[in-house]
Short mmCIF file of C-alpha atoms in Angstrom, two decimals:
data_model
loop_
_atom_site.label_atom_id
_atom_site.label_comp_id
_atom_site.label_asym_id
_atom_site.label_seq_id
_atom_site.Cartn_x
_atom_site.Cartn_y
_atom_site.Cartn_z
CA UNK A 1 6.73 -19.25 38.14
CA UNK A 2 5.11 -20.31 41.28
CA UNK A 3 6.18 -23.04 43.53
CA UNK A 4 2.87 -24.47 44.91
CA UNK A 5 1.77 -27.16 47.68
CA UNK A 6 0.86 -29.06 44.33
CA UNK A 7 3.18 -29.20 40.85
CA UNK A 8 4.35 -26.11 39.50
CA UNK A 9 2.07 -22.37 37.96
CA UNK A 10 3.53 -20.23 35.56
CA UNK A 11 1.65 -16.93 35.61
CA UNK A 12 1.30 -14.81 32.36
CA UNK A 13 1.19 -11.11 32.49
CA UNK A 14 -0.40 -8.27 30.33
CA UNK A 15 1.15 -9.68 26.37
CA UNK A 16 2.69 -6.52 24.76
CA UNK A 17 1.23 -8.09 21.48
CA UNK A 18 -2.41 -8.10 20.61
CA UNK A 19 -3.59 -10.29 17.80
CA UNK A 20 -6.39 -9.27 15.53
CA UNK A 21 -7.87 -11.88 13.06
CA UNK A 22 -11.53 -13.42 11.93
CA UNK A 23 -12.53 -13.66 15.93
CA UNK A 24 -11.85 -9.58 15.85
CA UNK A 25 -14.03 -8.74 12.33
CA UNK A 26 -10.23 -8.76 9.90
CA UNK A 27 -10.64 -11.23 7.97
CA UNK A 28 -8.16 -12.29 5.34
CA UNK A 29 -4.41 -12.03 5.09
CA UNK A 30 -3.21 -8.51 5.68
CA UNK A 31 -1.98 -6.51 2.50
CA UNK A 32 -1.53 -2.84 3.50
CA UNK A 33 -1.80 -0.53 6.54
CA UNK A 34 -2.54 3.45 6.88
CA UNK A 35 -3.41 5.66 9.54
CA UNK A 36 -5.49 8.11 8.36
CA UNK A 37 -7.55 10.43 10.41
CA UNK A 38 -6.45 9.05 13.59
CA UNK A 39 -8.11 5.60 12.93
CA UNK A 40 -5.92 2.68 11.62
CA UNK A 41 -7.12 1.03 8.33
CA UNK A 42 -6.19 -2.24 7.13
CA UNK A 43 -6.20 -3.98 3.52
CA UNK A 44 -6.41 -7.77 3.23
CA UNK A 45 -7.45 -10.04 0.67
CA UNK A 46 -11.09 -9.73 1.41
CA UNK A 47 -11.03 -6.07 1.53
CA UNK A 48 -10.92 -2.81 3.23
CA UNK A 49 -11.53 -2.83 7.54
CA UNK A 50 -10.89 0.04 9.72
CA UNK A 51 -9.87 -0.68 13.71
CA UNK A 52 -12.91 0.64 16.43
CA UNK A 53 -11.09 1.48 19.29
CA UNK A 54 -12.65 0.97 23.14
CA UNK A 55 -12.80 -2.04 25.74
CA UNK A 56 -13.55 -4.03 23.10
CA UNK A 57 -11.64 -2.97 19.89
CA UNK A 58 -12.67 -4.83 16.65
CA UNK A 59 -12.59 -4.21 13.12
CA UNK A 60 -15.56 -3.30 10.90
CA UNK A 61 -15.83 -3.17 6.97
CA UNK A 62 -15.84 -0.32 4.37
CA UNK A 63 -19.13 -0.66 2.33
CA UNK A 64 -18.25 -0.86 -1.67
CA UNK A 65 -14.82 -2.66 -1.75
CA UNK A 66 -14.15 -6.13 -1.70
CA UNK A 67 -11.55 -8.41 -2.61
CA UNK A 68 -7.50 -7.87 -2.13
CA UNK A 69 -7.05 -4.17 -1.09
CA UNK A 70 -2.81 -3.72 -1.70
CA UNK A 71 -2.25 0.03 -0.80
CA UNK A 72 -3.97 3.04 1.02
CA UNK A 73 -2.43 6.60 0.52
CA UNK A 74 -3.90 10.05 2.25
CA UNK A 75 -4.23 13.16 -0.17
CA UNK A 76 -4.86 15.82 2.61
CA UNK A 77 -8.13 15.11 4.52
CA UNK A 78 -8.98 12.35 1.84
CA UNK A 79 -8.12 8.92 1.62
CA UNK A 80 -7.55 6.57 -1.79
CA UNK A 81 -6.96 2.89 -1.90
CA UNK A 82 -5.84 0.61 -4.43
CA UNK A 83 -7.81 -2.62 -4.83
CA UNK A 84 -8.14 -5.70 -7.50
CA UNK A 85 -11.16 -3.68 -8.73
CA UNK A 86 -9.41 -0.27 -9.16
CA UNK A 87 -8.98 2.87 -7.15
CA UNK A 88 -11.25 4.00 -5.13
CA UNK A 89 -12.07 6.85 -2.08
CA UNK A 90 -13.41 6.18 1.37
CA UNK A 91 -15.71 8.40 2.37
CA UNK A 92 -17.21 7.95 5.70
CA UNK A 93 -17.74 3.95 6.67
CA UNK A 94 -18.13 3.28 2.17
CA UNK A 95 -15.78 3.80 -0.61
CA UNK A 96 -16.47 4.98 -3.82
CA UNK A 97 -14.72 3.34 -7.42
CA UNK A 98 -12.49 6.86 -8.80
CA UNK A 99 -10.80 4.42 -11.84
CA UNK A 100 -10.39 0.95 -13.12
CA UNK A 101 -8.37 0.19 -16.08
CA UNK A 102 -6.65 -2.80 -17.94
CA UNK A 103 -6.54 -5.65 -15.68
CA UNK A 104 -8.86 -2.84 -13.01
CA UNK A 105 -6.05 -3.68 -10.52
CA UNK A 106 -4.28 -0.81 -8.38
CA UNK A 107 -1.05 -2.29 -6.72
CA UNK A 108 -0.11 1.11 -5.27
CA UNK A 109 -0.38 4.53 -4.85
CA UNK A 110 1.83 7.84 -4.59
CA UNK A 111 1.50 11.96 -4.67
CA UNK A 112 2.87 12.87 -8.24
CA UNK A 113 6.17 14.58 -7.34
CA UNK A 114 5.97 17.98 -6.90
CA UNK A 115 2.01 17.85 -7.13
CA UNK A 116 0.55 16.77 -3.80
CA UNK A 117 -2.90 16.93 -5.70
CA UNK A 118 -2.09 14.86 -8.41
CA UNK A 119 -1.42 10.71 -7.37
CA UNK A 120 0.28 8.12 -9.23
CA UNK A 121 -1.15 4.83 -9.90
CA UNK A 122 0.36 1.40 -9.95
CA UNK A 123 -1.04 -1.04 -11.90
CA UNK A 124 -0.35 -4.73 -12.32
CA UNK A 125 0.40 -3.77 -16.39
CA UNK A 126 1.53 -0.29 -16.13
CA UNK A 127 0.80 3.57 -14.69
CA UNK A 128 -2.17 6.05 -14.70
CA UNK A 129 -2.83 9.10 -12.67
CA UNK A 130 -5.50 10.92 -10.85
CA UNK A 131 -5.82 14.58 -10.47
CA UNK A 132 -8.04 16.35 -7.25
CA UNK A 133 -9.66 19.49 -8.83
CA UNK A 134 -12.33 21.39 -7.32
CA UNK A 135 -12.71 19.15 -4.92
CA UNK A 136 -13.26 15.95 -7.67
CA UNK A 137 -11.38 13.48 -8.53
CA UNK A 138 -10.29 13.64 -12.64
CA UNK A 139 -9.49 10.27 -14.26
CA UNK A 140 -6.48 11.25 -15.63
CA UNK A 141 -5.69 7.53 -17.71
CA UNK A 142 -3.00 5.77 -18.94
CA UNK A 143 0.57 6.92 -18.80
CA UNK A 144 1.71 5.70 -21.92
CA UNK A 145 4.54 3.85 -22.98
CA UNK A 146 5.41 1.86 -19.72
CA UNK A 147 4.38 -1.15 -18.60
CA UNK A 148 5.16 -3.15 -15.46
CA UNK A 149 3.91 -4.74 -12.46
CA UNK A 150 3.97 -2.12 -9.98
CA UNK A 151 4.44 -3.28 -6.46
CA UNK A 152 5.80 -0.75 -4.31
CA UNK A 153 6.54 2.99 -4.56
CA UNK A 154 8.99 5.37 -2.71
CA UNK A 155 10.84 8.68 -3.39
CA UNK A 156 14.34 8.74 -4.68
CA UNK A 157 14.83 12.79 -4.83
CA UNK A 158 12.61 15.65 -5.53
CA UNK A 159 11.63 15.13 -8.81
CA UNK A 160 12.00 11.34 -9.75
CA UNK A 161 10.43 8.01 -7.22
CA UNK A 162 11.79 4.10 -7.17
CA UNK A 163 9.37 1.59 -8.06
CA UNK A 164 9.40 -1.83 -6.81
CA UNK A 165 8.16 -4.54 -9.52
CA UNK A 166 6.97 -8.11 -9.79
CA UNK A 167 9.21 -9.66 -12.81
CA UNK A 168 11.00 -6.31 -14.07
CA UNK A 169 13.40 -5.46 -11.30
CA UNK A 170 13.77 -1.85 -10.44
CA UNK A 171 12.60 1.23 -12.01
CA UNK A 172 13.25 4.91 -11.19
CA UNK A 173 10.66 7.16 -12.73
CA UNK A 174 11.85 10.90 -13.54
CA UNK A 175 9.27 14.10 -13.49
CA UNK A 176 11.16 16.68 -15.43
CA UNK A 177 9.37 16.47 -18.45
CA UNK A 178 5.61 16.20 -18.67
CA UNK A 179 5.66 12.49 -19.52
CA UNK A 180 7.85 10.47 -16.98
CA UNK A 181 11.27 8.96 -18.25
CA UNK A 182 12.43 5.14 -17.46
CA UNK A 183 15.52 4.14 -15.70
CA UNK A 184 16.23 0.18 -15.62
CA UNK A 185 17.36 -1.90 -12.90
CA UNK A 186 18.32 -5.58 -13.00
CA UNK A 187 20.53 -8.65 -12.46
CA UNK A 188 23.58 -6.73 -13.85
CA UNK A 189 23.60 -3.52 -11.43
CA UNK A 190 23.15 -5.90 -8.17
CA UNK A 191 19.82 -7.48 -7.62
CA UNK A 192 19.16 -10.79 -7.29
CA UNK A 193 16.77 -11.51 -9.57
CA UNK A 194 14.01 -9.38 -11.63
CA UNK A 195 10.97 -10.75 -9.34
CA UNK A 196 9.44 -9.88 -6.17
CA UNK A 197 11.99 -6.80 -5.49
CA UNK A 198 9.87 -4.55 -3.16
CA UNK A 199 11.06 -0.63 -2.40
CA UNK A 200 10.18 0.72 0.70
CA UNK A 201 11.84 3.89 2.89
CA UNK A 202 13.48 2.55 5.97
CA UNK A 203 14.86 5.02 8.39
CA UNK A 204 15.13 8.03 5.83
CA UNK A 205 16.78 5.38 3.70
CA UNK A 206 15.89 3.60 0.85
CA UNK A 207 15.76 -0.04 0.61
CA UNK A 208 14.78 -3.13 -1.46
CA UNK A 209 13.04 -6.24 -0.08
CA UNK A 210 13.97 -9.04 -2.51
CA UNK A 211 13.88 -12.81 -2.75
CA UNK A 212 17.34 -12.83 -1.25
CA UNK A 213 16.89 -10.18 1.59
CA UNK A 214 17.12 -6.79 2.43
CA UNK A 215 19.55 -5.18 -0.44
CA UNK A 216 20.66 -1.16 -0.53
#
């Protein structure tokens, strides 16, 4: 604050927060966020934008993907994201459709447990998989008998992951066998409801953001 001959100044210094929005090239509320290469991507509802760094940083598009862009996972030097439309692969400044099934919408992604090469893919009805061999991408399908909303995925052990759904609580997948096995989670062991439970791994811990908080 400065006292002057005249009224009163206030003097702002350097912000430690910079905002990035439509006047920056990001468009769109913000879905997910990766770092992947050194470069920071961002998903929002009108697709996929990766940050240019300088004395003027701003945000320019990935060619080939539109729409809401939920999750972005890196499989070694590669990187996936999940979008309304399906899954697809960046490659350079475009990305490249890898699957689309059933609604076509990929809520999130995750390495198969156990199988860095092999992802897991959450769909707004459900699961499928994709498998890196020789250096492309196999549509691996449907994993059959489960359905749910996927929203969120994070590990629970070596051989089994949470998942985070829309309107069916909480599920914990297991990997022993070569089909994955369903553990249920609702009302009765704790939650608050069955809808908009989100997992997520806080601090080496796992959590779940639900309609009533942050629950453990």
């Amino acid at each position: 604050w400065l006292g002057l001959d005249r009224g009163l100044s206030r003097i702002e210094t350097r912000a430690s927060l910079s905002r990035f929005d439509e006047r920056s090239g990001l468009p769109g509320g913000v879905l997910s966020l990766h770092r992947h290469g050194g470069r920071l991507y961002v998903g929002t509802g009108q697709g996929l934008f990766r940050l240019e760094p300088g004395s003027d940083p701003h945000f320019t598009p990935i060619r080939g993907i539109r729409g809401q862009t939920y999750a972005l996972l890196s499989v070694g030097t590669r990187l996936l994201a999940g979008n309304n439309e399906g899954t697809f692969e960046v490659r350079g400044d475009e990305a490249l459709l890898l699957q689309s099934g059933g609604t076509g919408t990929t809520m999130a992604l995750h390495a198969w447990p156990g199988n860095p090469a092999r992802v897991l893919v959450g769909l707004w009805d459900g699961f499928a998989s994709l498998r890196l061999e020789n250096e492309h991408w196999i549509d691996e399908g449907r994993i059959p008998g489960i359905s749910a909303e996927v929203s969120s995925f994070a590990g629970a052990g070596e051989d089994s992951l949470w998942v985070g759904t829309w309107n069916s609580g909480v599920l914990r997948l297991r990997f022993a066998a070569a089909t994955p096995t369903v553990e249920r989670f609702g009302v009765e062991h704790g939650l608050p409801a069955l809808d908009d439970n989100y997992v997520q791994r806080i601090g080496g811990a796992t959590r779940w953001s639900t309609n009533r908080g942050i629950y453990r």
